[in-house]
C-alpha positions as a printed NumPy array, in Angstrom:
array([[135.516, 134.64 ,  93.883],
       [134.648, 132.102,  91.52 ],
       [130.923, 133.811,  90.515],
       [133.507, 136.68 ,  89.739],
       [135.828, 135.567,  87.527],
       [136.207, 136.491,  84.011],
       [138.635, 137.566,  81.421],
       [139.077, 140.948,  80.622],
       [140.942, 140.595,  77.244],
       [138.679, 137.463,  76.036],
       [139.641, 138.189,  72.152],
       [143.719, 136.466,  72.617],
       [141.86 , 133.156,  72.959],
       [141.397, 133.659,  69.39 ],
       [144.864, 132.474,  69.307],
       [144.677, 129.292,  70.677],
       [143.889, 127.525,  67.275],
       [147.041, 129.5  ,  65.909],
       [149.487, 128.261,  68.667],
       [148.12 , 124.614,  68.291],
       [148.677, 124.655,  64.497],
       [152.313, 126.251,  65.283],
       [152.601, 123.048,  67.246],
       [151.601, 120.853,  64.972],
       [154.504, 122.127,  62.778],
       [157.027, 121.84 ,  65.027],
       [155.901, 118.485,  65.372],
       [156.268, 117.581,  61.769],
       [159.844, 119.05 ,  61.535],
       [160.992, 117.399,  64.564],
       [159.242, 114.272,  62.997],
       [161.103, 114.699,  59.861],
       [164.483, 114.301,  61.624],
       [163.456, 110.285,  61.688],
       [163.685, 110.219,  57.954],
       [167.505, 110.28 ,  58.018],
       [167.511, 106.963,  59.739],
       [167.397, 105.388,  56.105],
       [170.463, 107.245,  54.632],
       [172.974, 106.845,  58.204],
       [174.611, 103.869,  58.427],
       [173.034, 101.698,  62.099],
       [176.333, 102.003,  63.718],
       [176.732, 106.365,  63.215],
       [173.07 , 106.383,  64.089],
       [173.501, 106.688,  67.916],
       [176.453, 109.422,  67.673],
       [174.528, 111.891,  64.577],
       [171.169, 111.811,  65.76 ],
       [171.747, 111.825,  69.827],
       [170.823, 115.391,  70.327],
       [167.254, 114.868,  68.776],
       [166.245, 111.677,  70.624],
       [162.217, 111.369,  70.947],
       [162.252, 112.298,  74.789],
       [163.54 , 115.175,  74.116],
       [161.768, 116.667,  71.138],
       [158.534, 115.58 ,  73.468],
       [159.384, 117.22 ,  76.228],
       [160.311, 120.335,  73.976],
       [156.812, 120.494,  72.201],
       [155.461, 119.645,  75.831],
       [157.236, 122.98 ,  77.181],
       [156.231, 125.285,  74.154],
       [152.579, 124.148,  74.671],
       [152.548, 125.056,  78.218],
       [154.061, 128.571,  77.948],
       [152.446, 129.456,  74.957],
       [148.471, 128.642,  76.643],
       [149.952, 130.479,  79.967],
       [151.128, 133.073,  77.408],
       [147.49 , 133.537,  75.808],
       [145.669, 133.148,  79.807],
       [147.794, 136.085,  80.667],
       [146.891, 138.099,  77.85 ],
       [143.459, 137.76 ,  78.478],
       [143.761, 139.283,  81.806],
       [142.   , 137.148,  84.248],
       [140.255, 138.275,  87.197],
       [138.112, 137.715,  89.474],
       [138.64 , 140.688,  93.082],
       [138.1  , 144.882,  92.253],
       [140.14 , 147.695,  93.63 ],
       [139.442, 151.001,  94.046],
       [141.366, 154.475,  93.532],
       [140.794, 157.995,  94.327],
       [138.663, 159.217,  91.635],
       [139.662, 162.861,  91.136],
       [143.574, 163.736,  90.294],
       [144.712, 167.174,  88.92 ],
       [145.523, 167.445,  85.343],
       [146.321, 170.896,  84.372],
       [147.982, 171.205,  81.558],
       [150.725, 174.248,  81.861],
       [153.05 , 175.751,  78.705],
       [155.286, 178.158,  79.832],
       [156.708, 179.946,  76.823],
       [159.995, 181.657,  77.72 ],
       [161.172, 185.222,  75.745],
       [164.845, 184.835,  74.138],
       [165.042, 187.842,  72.599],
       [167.891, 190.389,  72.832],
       [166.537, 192.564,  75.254],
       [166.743, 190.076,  77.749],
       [170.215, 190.583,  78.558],
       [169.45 , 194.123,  79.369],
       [170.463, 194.298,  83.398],
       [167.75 , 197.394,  84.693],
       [166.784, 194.539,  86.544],
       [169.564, 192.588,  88.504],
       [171.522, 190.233,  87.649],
       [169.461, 190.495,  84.062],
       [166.234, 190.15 ,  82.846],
       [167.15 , 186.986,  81.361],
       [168.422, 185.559,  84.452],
       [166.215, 186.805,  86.836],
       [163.39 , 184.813,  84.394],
       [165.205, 181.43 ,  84.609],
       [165.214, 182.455,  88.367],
       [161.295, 182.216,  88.183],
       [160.774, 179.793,  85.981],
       [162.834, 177.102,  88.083],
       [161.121, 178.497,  91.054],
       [157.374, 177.63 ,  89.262],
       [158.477, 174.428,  88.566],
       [159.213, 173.507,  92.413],
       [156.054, 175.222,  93.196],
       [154.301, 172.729,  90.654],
       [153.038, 170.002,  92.513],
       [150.486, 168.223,  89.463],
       [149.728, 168.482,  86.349],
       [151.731, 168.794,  83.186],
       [154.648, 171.423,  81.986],
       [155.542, 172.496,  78.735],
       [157.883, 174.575,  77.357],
       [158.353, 176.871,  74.542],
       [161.141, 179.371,  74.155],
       [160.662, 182.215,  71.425],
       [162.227, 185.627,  69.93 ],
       [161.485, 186.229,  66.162],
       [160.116, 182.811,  66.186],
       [158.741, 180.301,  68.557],
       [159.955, 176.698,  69.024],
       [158.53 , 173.995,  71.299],
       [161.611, 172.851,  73.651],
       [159.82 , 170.12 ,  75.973],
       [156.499, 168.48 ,  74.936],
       [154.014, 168.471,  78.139],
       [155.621, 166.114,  80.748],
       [155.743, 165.211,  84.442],
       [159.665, 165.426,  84.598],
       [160.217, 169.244,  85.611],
       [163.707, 168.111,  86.123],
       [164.325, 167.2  ,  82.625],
       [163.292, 170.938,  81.792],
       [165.234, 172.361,  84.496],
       [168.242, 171.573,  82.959],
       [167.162, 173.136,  79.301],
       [166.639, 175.829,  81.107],
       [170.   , 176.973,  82.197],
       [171.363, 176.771,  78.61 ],
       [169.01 , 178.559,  77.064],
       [169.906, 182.248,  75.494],
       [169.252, 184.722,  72.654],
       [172.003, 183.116,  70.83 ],
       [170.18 , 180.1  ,  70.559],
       [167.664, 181.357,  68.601],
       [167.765, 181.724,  64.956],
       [165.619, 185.457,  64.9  ],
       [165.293, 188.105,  66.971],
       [162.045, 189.974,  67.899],
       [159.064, 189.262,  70.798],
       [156.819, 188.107,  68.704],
       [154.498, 186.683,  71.505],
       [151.341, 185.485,  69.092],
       [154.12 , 182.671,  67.538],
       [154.976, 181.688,  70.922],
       [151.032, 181.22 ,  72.545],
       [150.29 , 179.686,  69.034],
       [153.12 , 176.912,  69.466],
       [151.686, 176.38 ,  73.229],
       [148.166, 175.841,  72.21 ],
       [149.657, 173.279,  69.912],
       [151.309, 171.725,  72.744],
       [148.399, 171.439,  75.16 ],
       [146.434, 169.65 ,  71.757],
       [148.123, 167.508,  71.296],
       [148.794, 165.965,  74.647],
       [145.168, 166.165,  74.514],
       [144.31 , 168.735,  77.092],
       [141.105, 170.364,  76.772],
       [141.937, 173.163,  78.866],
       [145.091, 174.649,  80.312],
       [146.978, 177.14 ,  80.68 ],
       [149.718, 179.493,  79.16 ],
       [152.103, 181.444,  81.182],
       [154.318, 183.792,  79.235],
       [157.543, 185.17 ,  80.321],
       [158.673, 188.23 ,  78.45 ],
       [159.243, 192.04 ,  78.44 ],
       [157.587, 193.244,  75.178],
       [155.354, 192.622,  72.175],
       [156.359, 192.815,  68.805],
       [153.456, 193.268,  67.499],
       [150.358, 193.93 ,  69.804],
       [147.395, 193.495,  67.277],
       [148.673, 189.707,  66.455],
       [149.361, 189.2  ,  70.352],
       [146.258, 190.357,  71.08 ],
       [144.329, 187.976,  68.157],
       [146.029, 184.966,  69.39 ],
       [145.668, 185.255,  73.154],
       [141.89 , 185.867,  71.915],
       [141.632, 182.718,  69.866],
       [143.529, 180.425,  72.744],
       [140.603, 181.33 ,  75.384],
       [138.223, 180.561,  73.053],
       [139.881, 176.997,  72.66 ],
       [140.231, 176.605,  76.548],
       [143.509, 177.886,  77.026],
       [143.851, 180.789,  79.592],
       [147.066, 183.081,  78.648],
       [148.687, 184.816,  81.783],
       [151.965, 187.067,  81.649],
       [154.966, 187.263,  84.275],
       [156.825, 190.617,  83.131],
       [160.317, 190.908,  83.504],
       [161.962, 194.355,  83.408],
       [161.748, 198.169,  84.186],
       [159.466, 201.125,  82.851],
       [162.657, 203.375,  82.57 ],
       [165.143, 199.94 ,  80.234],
       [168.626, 200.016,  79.872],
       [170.552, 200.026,  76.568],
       [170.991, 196.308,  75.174],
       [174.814, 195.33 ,  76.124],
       [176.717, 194.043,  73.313],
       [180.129, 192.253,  72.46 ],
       [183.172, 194.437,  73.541],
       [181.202, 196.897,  75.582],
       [179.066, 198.03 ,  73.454],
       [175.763, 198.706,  73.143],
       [172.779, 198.499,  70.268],
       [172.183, 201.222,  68.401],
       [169.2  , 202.751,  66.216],
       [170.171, 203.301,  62.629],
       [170.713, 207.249,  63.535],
       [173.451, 205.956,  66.093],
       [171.483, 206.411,  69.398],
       [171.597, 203.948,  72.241],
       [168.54 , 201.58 ,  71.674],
       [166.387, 201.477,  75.484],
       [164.755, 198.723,  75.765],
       [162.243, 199.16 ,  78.154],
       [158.787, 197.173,  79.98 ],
       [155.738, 198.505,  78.513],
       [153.076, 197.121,  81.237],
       [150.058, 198.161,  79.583],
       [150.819, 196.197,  76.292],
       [151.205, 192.924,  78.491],
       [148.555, 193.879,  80.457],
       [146.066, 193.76 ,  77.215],
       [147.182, 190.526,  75.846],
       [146.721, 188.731,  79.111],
       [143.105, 190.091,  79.573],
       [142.472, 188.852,  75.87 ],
       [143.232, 185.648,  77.018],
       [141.622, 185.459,  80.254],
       [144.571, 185.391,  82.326],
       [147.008, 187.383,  84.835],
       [149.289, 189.787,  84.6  ],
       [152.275, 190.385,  86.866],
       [155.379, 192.059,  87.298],
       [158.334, 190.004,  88.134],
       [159.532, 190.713,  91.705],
       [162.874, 189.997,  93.939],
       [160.877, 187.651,  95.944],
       [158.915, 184.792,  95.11 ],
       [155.169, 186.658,  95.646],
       [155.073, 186.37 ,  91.743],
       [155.93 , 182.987,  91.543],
       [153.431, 182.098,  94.087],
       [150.82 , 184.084,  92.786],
       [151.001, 182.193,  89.334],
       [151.212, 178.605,  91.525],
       [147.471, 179.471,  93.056],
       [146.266, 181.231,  89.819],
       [147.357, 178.357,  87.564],
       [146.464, 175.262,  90.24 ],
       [143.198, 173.046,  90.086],
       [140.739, 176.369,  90.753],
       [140.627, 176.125,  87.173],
       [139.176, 172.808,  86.437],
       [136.093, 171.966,  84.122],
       [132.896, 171.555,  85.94 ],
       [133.886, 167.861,  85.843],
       [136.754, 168.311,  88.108],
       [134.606, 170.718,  90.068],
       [132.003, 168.305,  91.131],
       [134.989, 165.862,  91.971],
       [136.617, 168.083,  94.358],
       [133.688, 168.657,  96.279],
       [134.01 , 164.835,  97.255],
       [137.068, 164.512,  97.906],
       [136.744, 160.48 ,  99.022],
       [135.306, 159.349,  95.844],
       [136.389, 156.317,  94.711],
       [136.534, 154.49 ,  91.275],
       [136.604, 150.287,  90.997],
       [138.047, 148.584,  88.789],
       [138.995, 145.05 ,  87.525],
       [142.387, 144.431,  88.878],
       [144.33 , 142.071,  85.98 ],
       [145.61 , 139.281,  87.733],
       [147.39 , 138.24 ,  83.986],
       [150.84 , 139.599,  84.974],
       [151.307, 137.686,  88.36 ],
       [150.327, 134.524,  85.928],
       [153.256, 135.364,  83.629],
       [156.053, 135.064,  86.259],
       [155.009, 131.376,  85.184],
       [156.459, 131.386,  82.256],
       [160.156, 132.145,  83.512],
       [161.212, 128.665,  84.242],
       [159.735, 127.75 ,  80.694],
       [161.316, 130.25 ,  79.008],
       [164.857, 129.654,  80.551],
       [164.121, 125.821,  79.299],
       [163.301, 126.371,  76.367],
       [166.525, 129.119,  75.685],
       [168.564, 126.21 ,  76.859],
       [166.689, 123.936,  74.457],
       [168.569, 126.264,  71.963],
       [164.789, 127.853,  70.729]])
């Protein structure tokens, strides 16, 4: 054990000569407390200056000395044994960018098109078993709603109250919305990932097309779950009404397939047409899992009991030392 031992952290020595010139100046204003002895009359002397007797203000400096070097020892993370963990752990990176647009409450598919894609979405996220999830929700915009995170819970919960009326524009302008997600998986520093979009149109194919394009190229593949019907519905509005062209005709809004179909092979990915089971959802799971690792990852899977050592930091067991001389030194009145 010994011919192991070392620090980790050797650099918070460095301040050792700081915490013994902080202790020299507590020393010299404790000190200076015996200077009042010639202005208090003998006889007060015992009653004014009780509470900073010399005992006291030694066994003080005594107790700040301690903690503080057990303080710095901790820091430096001692240790001396090595542990080992499975090398290879799954991080895929995963934005899902949900459409808000109007023609999501359209109900050709039952109970809507906007419901049936919270359906799915909840249902990936249970699927989800590693990695990272992000999510974006867009219309004639795109805005990030939940940075990359472990807690699919947390984004569970957005989900439900999400709607067209929460967004500020309307439109399915799906290059805004695979642009915000590449921005996600940068900057929790994925290299590669993925980006699943959720939608029933494209506003405006051409820019789709470009961005899904440029998102591959940056390691990013951009897959498409499609929510609706070839034949649409009208778009339901307040009162029972419906949206209407500026001529007056109903407006249909239906799923053109071959659009989405195009912007997910520009980015490398899947396409798929939402179903009333889960065989979509499942199909995105295994499309989207760890079969799309860099070689890195590859070469790691194929050795599945790998192990990496490292240095275990025996520094925070040393710091439960420090309670006891903490708690005196808060009743010291530090």
């Amino acid at each position: 054990m010994l011919a192991n031992f070392h620090f980790l952290y050797p650099l918070w020595f460095l301040l050792l000569p700081v915490l013994a010139l902080f202790l020299w100046w507590l020393k010299q204003l404790q000190g200076g407390a015996n200077s009042w002895d010639d202005f208090i009359d003998e006889n007060l002397r015992p009653y004014v200056l009780t509470a900073k007797s010399t005992a006291k203000n030694k066994y003080f400096l005594l107790s700040f000395a301690i903690a503080g070097f057990i303080a710095i020892v901790a820091l430096a993370g001692p240790s001396w044994e090595k542990r080992s963990v499975p090398a290879f752990q799954t991080q895929q990176g995963l934005v899902v960018a949900m459409d808000l647009s109007t023609s999501m409450i359209v109900n050709d598919i039952k109970p809507s098109r906007l419901v049936r894609s919270r359906f799915k979405l909840i249902d990936l996220l249970h699927l989800r078993k590693q990695g990272q999830t992000g999510l974006v929700v867009f219309a004639g915009d795109a805005f990030a709603v939940s940075p990359l995170t472990n807690d699919v819970n947390n984004i569970t919960e957005q989900v439900k109250y999400l709607g067209p009326g929460t967004m500020p524009s309307q439109g399915s302008r799906v290059d805004l919305a695979i642009n915000e997600a590449v921005k996600l998986l940068q900057q929790s520093d994925f290299k590669k990932g993925n980006i699943l979009l959720i939608t029933d149109g494209v506003s405006n194919l051409s820019n789709a097309i470009a961005s899904a394009k440029e998102a591959s190229k940056k390691g990013y593949s951009v897959s498409i779950l499609g929510v609706g019907t070839k034949q649409g519905a009208t778009i339901p509005l307040a009162g029972g009404r419906v949206l209407r062209d500026k001529q007056g005709n109903p407006v249909i809004a239906s799923l053109n397939e071959s659009e989405l179909r195009q912007v997910a092979s520009a980015g490398k990915g899947s396409y798929r047409l939402s179903s009333l089971g889960d065989e979509d959802v499942k199909y995105f799971t295994e499309q989207l899992s760890a079969k799309k690792t860099d070689k890195l990852h590859e070469k790691l899977l194929k050795n599945k009991n790998r192990q990496v050592e490292y240095w275990n930091n025996a520094g925070i067991w040393l710091s439960l030392l420090l309670i006891p001389f903490v708690l005196l030194l808060f009743r010291r009145g530090l």
